[in-house]
mmCIF file of C-alpha atoms and ligand atoms in Angstrom:
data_model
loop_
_atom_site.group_PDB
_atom_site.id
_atom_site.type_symbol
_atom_site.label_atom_id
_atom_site.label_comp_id
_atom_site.label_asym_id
_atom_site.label_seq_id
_atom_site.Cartn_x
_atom_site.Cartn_y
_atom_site.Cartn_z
ATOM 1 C CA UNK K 165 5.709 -17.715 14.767
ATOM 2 C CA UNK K 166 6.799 -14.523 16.609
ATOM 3 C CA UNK K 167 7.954 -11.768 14.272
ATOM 4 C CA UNK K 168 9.857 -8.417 16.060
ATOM 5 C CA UNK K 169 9.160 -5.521 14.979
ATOM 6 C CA UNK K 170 11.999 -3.099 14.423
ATOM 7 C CA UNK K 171 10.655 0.349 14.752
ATOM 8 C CA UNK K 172 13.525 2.728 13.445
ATOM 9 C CA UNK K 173 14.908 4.336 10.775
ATOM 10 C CA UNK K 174 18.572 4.266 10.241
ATOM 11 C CA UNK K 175 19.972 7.563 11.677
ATOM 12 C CA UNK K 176 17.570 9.746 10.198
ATOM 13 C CA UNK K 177 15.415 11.621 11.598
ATOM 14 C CA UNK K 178 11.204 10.824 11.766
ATOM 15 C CA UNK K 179 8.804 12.800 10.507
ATOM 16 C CA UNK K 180 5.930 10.727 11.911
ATOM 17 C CA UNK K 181 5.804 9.263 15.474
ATOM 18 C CA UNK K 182 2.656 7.219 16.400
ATOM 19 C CA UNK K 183 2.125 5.721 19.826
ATOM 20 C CA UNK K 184 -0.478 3.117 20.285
ATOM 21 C CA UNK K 185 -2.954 4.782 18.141
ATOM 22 C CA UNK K 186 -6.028 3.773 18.461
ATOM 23 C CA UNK K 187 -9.971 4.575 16.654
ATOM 24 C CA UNK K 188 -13.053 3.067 17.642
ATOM 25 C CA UNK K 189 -16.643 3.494 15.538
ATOM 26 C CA UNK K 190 -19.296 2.615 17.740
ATOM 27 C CA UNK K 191 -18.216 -0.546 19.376
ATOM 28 C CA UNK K 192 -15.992 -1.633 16.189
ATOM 29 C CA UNK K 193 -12.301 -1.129 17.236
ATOM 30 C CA UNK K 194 -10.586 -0.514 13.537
ATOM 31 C CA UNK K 195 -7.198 0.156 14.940
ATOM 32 C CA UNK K 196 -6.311 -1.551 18.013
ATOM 33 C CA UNK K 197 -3.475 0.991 19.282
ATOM 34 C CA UNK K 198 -0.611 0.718 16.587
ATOM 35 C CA UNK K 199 2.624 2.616 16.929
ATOM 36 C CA UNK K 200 5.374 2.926 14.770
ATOM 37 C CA UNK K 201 7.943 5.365 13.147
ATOM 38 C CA UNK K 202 8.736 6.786 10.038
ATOM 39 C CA UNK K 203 11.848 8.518 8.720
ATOM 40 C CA UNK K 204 12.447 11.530 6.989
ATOM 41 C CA UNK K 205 13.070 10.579 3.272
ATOM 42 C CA UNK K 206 11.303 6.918 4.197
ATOM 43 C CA UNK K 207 8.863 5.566 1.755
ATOM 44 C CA UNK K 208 6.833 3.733 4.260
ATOM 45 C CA UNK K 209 4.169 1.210 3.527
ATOM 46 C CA UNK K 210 1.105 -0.304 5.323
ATOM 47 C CA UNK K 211 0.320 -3.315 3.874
ATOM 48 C CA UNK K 212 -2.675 -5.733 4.858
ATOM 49 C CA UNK K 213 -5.922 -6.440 3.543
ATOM 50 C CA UNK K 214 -9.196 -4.993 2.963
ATOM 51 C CA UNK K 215 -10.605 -3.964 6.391
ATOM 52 C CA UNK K 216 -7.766 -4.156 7.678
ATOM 53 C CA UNK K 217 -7.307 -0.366 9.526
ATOM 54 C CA UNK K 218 -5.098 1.292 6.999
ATOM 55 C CA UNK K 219 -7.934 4.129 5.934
ATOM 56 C CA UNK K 220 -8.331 4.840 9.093
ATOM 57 C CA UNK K 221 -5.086 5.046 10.192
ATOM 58 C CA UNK K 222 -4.187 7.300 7.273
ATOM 59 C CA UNK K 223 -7.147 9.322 7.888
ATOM 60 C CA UNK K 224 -5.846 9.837 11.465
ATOM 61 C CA UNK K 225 -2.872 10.950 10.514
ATOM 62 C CA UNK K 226 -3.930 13.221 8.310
ATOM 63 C CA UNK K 227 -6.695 15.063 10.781
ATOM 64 C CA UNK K 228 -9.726 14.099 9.104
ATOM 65 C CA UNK K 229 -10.554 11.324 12.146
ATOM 66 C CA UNK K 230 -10.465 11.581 15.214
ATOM 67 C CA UNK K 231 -7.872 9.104 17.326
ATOM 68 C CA UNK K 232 -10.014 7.521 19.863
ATOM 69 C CA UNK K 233 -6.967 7.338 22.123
ATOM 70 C CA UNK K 234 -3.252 7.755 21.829
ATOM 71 C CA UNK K 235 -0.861 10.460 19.877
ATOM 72 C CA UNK K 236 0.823 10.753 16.802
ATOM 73 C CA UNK K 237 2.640 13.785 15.362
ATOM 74 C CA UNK K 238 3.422 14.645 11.809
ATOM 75 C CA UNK K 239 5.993 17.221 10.863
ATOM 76 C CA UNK K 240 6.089 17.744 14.549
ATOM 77 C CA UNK K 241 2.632 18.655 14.677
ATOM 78 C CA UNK K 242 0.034 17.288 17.008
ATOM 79 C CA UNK K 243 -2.446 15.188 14.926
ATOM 80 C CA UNK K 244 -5.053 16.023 17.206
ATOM 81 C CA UNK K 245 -4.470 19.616 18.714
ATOM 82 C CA UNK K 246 -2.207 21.555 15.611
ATOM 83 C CA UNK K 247 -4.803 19.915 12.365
ATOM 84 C CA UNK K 248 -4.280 23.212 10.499
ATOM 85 C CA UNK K 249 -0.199 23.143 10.616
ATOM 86 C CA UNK K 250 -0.162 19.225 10.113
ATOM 87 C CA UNK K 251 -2.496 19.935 7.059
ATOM 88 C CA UNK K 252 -0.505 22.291 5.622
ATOM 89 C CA UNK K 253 2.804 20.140 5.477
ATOM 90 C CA UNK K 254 1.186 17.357 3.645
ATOM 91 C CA UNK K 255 -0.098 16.251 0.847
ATOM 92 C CA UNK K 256 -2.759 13.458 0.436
ATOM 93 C CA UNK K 257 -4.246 11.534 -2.256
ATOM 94 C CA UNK K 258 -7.401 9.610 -1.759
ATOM 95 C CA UNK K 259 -8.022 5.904 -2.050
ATOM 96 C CA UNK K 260 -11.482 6.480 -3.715
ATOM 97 C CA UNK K 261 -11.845 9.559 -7.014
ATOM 98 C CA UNK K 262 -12.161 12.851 -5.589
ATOM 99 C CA UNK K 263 -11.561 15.253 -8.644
ATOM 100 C CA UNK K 264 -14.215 17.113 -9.982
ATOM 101 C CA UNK K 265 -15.025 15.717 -13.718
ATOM 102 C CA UNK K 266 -16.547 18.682 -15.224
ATOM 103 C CA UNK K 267 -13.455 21.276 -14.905
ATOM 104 C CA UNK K 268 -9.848 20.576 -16.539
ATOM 105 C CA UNK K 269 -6.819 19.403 -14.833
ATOM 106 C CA UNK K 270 -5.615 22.683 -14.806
ATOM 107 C CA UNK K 271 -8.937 24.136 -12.747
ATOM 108 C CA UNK K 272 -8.584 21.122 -10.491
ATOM 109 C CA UNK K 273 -5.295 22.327 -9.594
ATOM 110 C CA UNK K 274 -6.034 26.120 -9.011
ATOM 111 C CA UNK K 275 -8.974 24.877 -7.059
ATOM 112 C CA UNK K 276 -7.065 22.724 -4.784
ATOM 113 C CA UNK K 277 -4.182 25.513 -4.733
ATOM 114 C CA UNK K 278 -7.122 28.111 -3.607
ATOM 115 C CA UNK K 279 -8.265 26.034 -0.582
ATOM 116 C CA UNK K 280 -4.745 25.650 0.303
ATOM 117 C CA UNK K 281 -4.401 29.352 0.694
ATOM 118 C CA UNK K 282 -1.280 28.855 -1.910
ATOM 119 C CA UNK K 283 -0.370 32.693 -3.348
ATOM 120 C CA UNK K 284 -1.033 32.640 -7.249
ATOM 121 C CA UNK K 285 2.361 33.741 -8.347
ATOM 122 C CA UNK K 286 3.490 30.494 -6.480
ATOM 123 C CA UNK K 287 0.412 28.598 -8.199
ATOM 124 C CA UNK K 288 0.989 29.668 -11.421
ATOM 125 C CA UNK K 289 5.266 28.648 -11.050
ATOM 126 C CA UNK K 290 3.878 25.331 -9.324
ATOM 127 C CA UNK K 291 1.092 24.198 -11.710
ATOM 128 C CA UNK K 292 3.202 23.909 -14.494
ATOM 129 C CA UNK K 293 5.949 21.764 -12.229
ATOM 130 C CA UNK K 294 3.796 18.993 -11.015
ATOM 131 C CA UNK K 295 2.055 18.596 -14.673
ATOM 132 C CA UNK K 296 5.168 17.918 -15.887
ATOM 133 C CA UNK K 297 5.943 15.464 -13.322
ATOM 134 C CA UNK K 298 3.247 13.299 -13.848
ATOM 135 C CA UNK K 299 3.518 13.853 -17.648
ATOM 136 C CA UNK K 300 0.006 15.234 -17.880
ATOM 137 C CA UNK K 301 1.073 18.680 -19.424
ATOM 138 C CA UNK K 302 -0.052 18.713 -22.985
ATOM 139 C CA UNK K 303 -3.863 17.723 -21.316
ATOM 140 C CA UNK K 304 -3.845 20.197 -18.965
ATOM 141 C CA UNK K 305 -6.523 22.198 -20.870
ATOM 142 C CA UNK K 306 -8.983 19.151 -21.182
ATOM 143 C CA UNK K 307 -12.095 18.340 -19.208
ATOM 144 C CA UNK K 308 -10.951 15.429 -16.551
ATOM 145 C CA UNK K 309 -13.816 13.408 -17.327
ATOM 146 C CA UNK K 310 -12.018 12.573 -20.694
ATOM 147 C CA UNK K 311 -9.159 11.057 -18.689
ATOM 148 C CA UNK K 312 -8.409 7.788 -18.000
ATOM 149 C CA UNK K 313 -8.039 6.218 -15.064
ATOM 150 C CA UNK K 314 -4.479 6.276 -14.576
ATOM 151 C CA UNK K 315 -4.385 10.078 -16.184
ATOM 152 C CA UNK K 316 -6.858 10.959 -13.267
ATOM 153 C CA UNK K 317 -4.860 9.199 -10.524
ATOM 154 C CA UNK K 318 -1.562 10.971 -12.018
ATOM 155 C CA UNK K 319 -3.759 14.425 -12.010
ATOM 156 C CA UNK K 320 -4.482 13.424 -8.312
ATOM 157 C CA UNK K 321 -0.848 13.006 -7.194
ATOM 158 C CA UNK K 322 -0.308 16.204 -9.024
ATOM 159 C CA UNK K 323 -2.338 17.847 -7.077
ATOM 160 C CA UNK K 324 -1.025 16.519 -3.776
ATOM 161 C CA UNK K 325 2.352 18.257 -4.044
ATOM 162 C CA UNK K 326 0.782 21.492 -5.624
ATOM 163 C CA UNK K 327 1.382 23.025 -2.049
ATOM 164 C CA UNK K 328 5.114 21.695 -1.881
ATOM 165 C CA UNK K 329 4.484 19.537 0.929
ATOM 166 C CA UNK K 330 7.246 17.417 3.173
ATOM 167 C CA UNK K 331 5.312 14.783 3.474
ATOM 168 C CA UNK K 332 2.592 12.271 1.206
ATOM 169 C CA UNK K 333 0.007 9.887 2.103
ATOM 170 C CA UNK K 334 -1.440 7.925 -0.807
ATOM 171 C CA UNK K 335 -4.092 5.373 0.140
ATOM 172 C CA UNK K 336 -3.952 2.609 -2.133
ATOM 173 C CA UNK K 337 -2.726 4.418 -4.767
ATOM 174 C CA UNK K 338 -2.700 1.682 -7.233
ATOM 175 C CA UNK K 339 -5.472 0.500 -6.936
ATOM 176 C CA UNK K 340 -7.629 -0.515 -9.597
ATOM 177 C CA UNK K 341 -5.272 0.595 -12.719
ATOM 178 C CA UNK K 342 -3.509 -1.593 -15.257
ATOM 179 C CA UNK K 343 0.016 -2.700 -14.122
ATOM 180 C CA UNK K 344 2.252 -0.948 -16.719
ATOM 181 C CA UNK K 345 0.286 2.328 -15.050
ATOM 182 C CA UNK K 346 1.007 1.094 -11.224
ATOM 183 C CA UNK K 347 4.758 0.679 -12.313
ATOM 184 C CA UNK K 348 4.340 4.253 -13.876
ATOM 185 C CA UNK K 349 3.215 5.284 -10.312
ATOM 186 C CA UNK K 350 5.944 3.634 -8.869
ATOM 187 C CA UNK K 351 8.413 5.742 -10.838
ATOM 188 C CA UNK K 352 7.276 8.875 -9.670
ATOM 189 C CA UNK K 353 6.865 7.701 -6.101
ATOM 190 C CA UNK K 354 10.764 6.779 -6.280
ATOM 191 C CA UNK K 355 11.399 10.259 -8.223
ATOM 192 C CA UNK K 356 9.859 12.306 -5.655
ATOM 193 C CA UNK K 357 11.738 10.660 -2.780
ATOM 194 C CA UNK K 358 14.974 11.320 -4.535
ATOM 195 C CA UNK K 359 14.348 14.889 -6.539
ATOM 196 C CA UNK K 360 11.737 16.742 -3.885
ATOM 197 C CA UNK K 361 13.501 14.796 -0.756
ATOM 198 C CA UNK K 362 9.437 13.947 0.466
ATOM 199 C CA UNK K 363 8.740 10.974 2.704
ATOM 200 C CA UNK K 364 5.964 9.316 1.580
ATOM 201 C CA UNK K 365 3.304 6.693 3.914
ATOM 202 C CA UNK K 366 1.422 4.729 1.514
ATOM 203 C CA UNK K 367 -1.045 1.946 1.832
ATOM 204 C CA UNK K 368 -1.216 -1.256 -0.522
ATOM 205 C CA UNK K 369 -2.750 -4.224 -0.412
ATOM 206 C CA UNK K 370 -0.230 -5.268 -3.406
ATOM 207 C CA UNK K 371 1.959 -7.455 -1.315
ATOM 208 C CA UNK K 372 4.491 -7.005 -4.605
ATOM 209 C CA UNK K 373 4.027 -2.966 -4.724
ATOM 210 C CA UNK K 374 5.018 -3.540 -1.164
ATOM 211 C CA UNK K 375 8.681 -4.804 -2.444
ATOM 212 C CA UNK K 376 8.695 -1.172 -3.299
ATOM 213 C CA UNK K 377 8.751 0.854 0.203
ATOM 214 C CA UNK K 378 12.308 1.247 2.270
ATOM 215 C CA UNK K 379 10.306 -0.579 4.938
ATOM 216 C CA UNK K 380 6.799 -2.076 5.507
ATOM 217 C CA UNK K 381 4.571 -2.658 8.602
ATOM 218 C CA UNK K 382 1.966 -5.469 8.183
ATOM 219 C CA UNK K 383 -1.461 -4.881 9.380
ATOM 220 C CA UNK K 384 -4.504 -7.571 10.295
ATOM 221 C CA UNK K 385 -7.273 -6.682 12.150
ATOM 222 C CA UNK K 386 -6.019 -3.297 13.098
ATOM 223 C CA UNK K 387 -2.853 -4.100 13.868
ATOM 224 C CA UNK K 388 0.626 -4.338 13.230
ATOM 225 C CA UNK K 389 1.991 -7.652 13.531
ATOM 226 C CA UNK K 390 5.485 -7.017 11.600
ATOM 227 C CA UNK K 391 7.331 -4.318 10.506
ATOM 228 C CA UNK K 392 10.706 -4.407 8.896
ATOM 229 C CA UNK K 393 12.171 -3.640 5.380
ATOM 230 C CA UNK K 394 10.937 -6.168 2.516
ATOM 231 C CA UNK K 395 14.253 -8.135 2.478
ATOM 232 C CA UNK K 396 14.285 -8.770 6.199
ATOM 233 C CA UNK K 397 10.783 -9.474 6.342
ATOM 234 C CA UNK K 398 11.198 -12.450 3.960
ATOM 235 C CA UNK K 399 14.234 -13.718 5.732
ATOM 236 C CA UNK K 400 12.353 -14.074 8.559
ATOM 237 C CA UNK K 401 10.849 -16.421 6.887
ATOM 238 C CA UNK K 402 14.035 -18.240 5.930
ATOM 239 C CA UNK K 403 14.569 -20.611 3.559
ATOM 240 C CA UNK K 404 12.218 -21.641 0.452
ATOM 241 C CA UNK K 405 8.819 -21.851 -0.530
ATOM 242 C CA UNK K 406 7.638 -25.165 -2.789
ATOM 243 C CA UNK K 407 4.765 -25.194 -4.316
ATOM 244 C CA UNK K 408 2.865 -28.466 -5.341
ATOM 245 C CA UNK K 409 -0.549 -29.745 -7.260
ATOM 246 C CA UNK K 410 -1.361 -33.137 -6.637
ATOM 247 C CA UNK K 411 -4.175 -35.244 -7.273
ATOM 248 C CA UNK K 412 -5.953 -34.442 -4.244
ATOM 249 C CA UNK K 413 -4.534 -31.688 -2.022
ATOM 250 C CA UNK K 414 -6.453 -32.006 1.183
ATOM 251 C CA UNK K 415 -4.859 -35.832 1.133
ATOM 252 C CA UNK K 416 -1.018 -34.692 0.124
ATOM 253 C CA UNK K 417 -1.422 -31.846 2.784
ATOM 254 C CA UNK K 418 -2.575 -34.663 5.986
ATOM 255 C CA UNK K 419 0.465 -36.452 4.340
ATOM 256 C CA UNK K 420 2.637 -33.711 4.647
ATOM 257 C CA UNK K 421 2.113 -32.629 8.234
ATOM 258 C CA UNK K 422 2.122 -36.562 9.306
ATOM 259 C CA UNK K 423 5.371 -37.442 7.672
ATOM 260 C CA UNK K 424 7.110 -34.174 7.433
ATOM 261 C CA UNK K 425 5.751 -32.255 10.349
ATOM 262 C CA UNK K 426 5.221 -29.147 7.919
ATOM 263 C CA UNK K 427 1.539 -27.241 7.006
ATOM 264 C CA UNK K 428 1.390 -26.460 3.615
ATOM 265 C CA UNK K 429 -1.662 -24.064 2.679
ATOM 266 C CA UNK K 430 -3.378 -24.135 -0.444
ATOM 267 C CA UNK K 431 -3.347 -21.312 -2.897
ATOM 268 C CA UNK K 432 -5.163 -21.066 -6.036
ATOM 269 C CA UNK K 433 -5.637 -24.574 -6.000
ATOM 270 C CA UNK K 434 -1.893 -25.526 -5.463
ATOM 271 C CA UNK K 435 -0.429 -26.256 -2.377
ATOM 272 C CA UNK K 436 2.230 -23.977 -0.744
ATOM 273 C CA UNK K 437 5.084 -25.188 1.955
ATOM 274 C CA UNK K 438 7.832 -23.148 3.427
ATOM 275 C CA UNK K 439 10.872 -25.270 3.857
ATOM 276 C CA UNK K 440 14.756 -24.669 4.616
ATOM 277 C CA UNK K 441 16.749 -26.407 2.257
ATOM 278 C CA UNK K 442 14.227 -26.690 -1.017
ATOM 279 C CA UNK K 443 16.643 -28.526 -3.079
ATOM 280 C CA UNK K 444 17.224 -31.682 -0.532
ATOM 281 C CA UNK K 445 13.559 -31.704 0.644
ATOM 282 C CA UNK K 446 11.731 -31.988 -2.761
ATOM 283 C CA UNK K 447 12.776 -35.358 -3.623
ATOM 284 C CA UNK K 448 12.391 -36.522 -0.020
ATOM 285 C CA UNK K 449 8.859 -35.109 -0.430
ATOM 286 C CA UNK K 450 8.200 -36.684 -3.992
ATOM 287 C CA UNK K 451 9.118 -39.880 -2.822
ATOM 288 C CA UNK K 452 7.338 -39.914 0.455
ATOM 289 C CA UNK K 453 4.224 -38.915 -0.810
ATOM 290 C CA UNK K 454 1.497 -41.393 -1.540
ATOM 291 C CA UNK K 455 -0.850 -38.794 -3.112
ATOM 292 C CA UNK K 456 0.052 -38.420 -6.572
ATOM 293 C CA UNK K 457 1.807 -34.903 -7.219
ATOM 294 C CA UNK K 458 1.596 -33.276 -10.896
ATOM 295 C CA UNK K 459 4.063 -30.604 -10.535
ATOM 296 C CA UNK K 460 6.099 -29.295 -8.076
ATOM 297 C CA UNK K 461 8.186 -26.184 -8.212
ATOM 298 C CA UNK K 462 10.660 -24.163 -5.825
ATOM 299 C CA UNK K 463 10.871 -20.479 -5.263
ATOM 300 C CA UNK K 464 11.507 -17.732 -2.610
ATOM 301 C CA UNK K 465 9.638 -16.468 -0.507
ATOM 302 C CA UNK K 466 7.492 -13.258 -1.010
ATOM 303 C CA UNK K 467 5.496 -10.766 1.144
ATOM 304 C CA UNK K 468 2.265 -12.613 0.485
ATOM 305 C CA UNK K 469 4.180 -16.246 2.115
ATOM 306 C CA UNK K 470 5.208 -13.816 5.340
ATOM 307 C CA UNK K 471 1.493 -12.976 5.636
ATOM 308 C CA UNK K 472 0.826 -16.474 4.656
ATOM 309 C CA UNK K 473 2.711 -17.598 7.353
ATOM 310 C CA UNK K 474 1.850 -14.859 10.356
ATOM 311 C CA UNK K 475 -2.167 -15.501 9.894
ATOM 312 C CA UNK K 476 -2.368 -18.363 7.956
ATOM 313 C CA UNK K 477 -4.370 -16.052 4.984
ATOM 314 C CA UNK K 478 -4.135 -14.851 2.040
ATOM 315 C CA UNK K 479 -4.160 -11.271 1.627
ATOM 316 C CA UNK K 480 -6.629 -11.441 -1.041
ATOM 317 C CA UNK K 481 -9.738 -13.228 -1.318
ATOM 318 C CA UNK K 482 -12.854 -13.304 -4.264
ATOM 319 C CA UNK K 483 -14.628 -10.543 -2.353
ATOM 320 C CA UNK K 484 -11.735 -8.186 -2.764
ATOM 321 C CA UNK K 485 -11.129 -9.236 -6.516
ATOM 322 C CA UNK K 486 -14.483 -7.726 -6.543
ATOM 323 C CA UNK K 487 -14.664 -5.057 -4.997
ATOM 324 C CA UNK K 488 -11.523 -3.993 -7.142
ATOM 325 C CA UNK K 489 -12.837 -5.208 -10.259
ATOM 326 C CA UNK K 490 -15.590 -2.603 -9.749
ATOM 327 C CA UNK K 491 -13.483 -0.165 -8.850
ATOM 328 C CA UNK K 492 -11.077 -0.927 -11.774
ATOM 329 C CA UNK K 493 -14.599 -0.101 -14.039
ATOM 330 C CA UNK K 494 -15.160 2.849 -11.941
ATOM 331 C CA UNK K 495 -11.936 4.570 -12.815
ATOM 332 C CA UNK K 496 -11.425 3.305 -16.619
ATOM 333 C CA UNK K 497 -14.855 4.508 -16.919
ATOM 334 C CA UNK K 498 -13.915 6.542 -20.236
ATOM 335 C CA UNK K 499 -12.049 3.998 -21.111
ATOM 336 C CA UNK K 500 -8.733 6.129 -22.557
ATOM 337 C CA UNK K 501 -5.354 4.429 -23.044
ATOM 338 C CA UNK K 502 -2.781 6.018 -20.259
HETATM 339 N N1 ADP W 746 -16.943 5.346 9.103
HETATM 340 C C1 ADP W 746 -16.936 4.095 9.572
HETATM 341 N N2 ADP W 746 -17.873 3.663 10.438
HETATM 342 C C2 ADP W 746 -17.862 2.398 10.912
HETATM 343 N N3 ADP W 746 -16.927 1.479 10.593
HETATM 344 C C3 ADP W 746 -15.963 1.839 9.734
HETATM 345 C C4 ADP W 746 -15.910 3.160 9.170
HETATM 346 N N4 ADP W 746 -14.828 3.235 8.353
HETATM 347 C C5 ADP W 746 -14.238 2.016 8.399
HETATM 348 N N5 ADP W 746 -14.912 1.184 9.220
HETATM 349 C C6 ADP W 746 -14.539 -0.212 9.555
HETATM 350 O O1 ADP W 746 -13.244 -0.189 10.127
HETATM 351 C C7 ADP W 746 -12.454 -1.265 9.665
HETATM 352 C C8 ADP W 746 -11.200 -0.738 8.992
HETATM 353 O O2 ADP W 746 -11.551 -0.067 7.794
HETATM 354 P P1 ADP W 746 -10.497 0.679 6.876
HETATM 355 O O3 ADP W 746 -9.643 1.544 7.718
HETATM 356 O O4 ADP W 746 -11.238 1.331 5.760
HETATM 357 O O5 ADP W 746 -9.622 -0.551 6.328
HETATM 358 P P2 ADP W 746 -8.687 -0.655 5.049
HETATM 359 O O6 ADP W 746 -8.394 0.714 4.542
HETATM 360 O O7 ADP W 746 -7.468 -1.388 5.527
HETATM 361 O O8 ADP W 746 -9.441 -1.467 4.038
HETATM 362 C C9 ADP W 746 -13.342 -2.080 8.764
HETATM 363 O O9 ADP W 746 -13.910 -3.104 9.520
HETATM 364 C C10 ADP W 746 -14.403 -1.091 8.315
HETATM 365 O O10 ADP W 746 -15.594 -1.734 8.004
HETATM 366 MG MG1 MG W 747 -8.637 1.510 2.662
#
C-alpha cells in the first residue's frame, strides 16, 4: 500500500524546513534523507519505533549532530552553519535524565538559565513562571533526587522554556512514566501551544500519544513513510479493523487469505484484519471459517493498524517493553507519588 505524504501546514507559516536530511555513523545510515515541514504553532510528532532515526533526527535539528548530508533550518537558522542562533530559539528536553540530582529544582533552573546567558532579573521573573506551569512550585526548594519520576520530567520541561524559546523538541517525553502522568504531560504540551504560542516537534513511540500531535510523520528504518494528521492517517486506512482468537490462528489466518483474499496479522495472540464494511463481513467470516473462532470483535482503526499495515509490524516488540521497563525503574527510582 502506497501512502502520500502531505508535507504542509495549513497557511501558516514553518518554523522548521528539512530537505532530505540525512546522518550516517560509520557505515550505519540512521536517517536515510527525510524531509518534511513543520508549522508555526504545529505540534508535530515523529512516531516509529525504537531504532528507528528519531534521536538522531532530533539531535540534528537541534545542532548537537552533525547532518551527514542535506539542510534543515530552524527559526530560520541554518542547522549546520548558525548552531549558536538555532540554540538559542529552542528549547529541548532529553529522552534519557539529564538533571543534576544533588541540587534543587530551583538550582537546576538558574544553572540551565546561566549557560543560556539568560540576564538574572529575567531569571528570577522566569523561574517562578515555568514552576508554576508544571505545578512544581511548592518543591522548588527540595533536592531533585527526592523527586519522582514524573516531578523530574515536569522539572525538565520547566527548564526547557526557562529561556522563552519559539520552539520545543521533547524526545520521547513520556517515556517510562505512569499514564495518568503522560496525560499530565499532555496537558501542558496542549497549554503551551495555546498560552506561549510555541511549536513543539516531539518524538513517541506511543502510537496513542501520537493521536495527540496536529500532524504525525511515521518513521521505519530512518525514514518517513507517511505523514499526515492522525485522522487522515487512519482513513487511509479506510474502513474497520476485526479482531479474532480462534482455536488455532496460523490455520484461521491460511483460511482467511484463501477464502477472503485478506492478511490478518496476529497481535498479542489475537488475530487482526482490516476490512471495509465490518458489520457485513463478520458473519460472512464466522460462517466461512472452519477453524473454530472464540471471539471476535470490531473496532476502528488506530495509528498502530496504519503501521500495522505500511510494514507489516508492530511498533512494539518484548525487547522494547524492556528496555522501557528499565527505564520506567530508572526514573521512579525514589519511588514518590507524582
Ligand atoms: N552514536 C551512535 N553511533 C552509532 N550508531 C548509532 C548512534 N546513535 C544511534 N545509532 C543507531 O542509529 C539508529 C537510530 O537510532 P536513534 O536515532 O537513537 O533511534 P530512535 O530514537 O528512533 O530509537 C539505530 O540503529 C542506532 O543503533
Ligand atoms: Mg530515541
Amino acid at each position: 500500500m502506497k501512502y502520500k505524504i502531505t508535507n504542509y501546514w495549513q497557511g501558516s507559516k514553518t518554523i522548521i524546513e528539512v530537505d532530505e536530511l540525512k546522518k550516517e555513523y560509520n557505515g550505519l545510515t540512521a536517517v536515510k534523507g527525510v524531509s518534511f515541514d513543520v508549522g508555526r504553532g504545529e505540534i508535530f510528532g515523529f512516531l516509529g519505533p525504537n531504532g528507528a532515526g528519531k534521536t538522531t533526527t532530533i539531535s540534528m535539528l537541534c545542532t548537537l549532530l552533525r547532518p551527514t548530508a542535506g539542510h534543515a533550518t530552524v527559526n530560520g537558522f541554518d542547522v549546520a552553519r548558525d548552531k549558536l542562533a538555532v540554540r538559542r530559539s529552542i528549547g529541548l528536553v532529553f529522552q534519557d535524565p539529564s538533571l543534576d540530582e544533588r541540587l534543587t529544582a530551583v538550582e537546576n533552573l538558574r544553572f540551565h538559565a546561566m549557560i543560556y546567558g539568560v540576564p538574572k532579573a529575567d531569571r528570577d521573573k522566569r523561574i517562578p513562571v515555568v514552576l508554576e506551569l508544571v505545578e512544581l512550585e511548592g518543591r522548588q526548594n527540595d533536592l531533585v533526587r527526592t523527586f519522582s519520576g514524573g516531578m523530574k520530567r515536569r522539572l525538565e520541561l520547566a527548564r526547557g522554556l526557562l529561556h522563552q524559546p519559539k520552539m520545543l523538541f521533547l524526545d520521547e517525553p513520556t517515556l517510562g512514566l505512569d499514564p495518568q502522568t503522560r496525560h499530565h504531560i499532555w496537558e501542558y504540551v496542549h497549554q503551551l501551544k495555546i498560552e506561549e504560542g510555541l511549536s513543539i516537534f516531539l518524538t513517541t513511540h506511543y502510537m496513542d500519544e501520537a493521536e495527540n500531535c496536529d500532524r504525525v510523520a511515521i518513521i521505519d528504518h530512518g525514514q518517513l513513510i507517511a505523514m499526515d494528521t492522525p485522522e487522515n492517517l487512519k482513513e487511509e486506512i479506510g474502513g474497520e479493523v476485526i479482531m479474532l482468537s480462534t482455536r488455532d490462528n496460523r490455520a484461521a489466518a491460511d483460511e482467511i487469505q484463501n477464502k477472503f483474499a485478506l492478511k490478518a496479522v496476529e497481535v498479542n495472540g489475537e488475530l487482526s484484519l482490516q476490512v471495509a464494511d465490518g458489520n457485513h463481513f463478520m458473519p460472512r467470516l464466522i460462517k466461512g471459517l472452519e477453524t473454530e473462532v472464540a471471539s471476535i470483535s470490531l473496532r476502528k482503526p488506530t495509528l498502530e493498524d496504519v503501521f500495522l499495515k505500511l510494514t507489516g509490524r508492530r511498533i512494539r516488540d518484548e525487547k522494547i517493553e524492556g528496555i522501557e521497563q528499565e527505564r520506567t525503574r530508572r526514573r521512579q527510582r525514589g519511588g514518590r507519588k507524582v
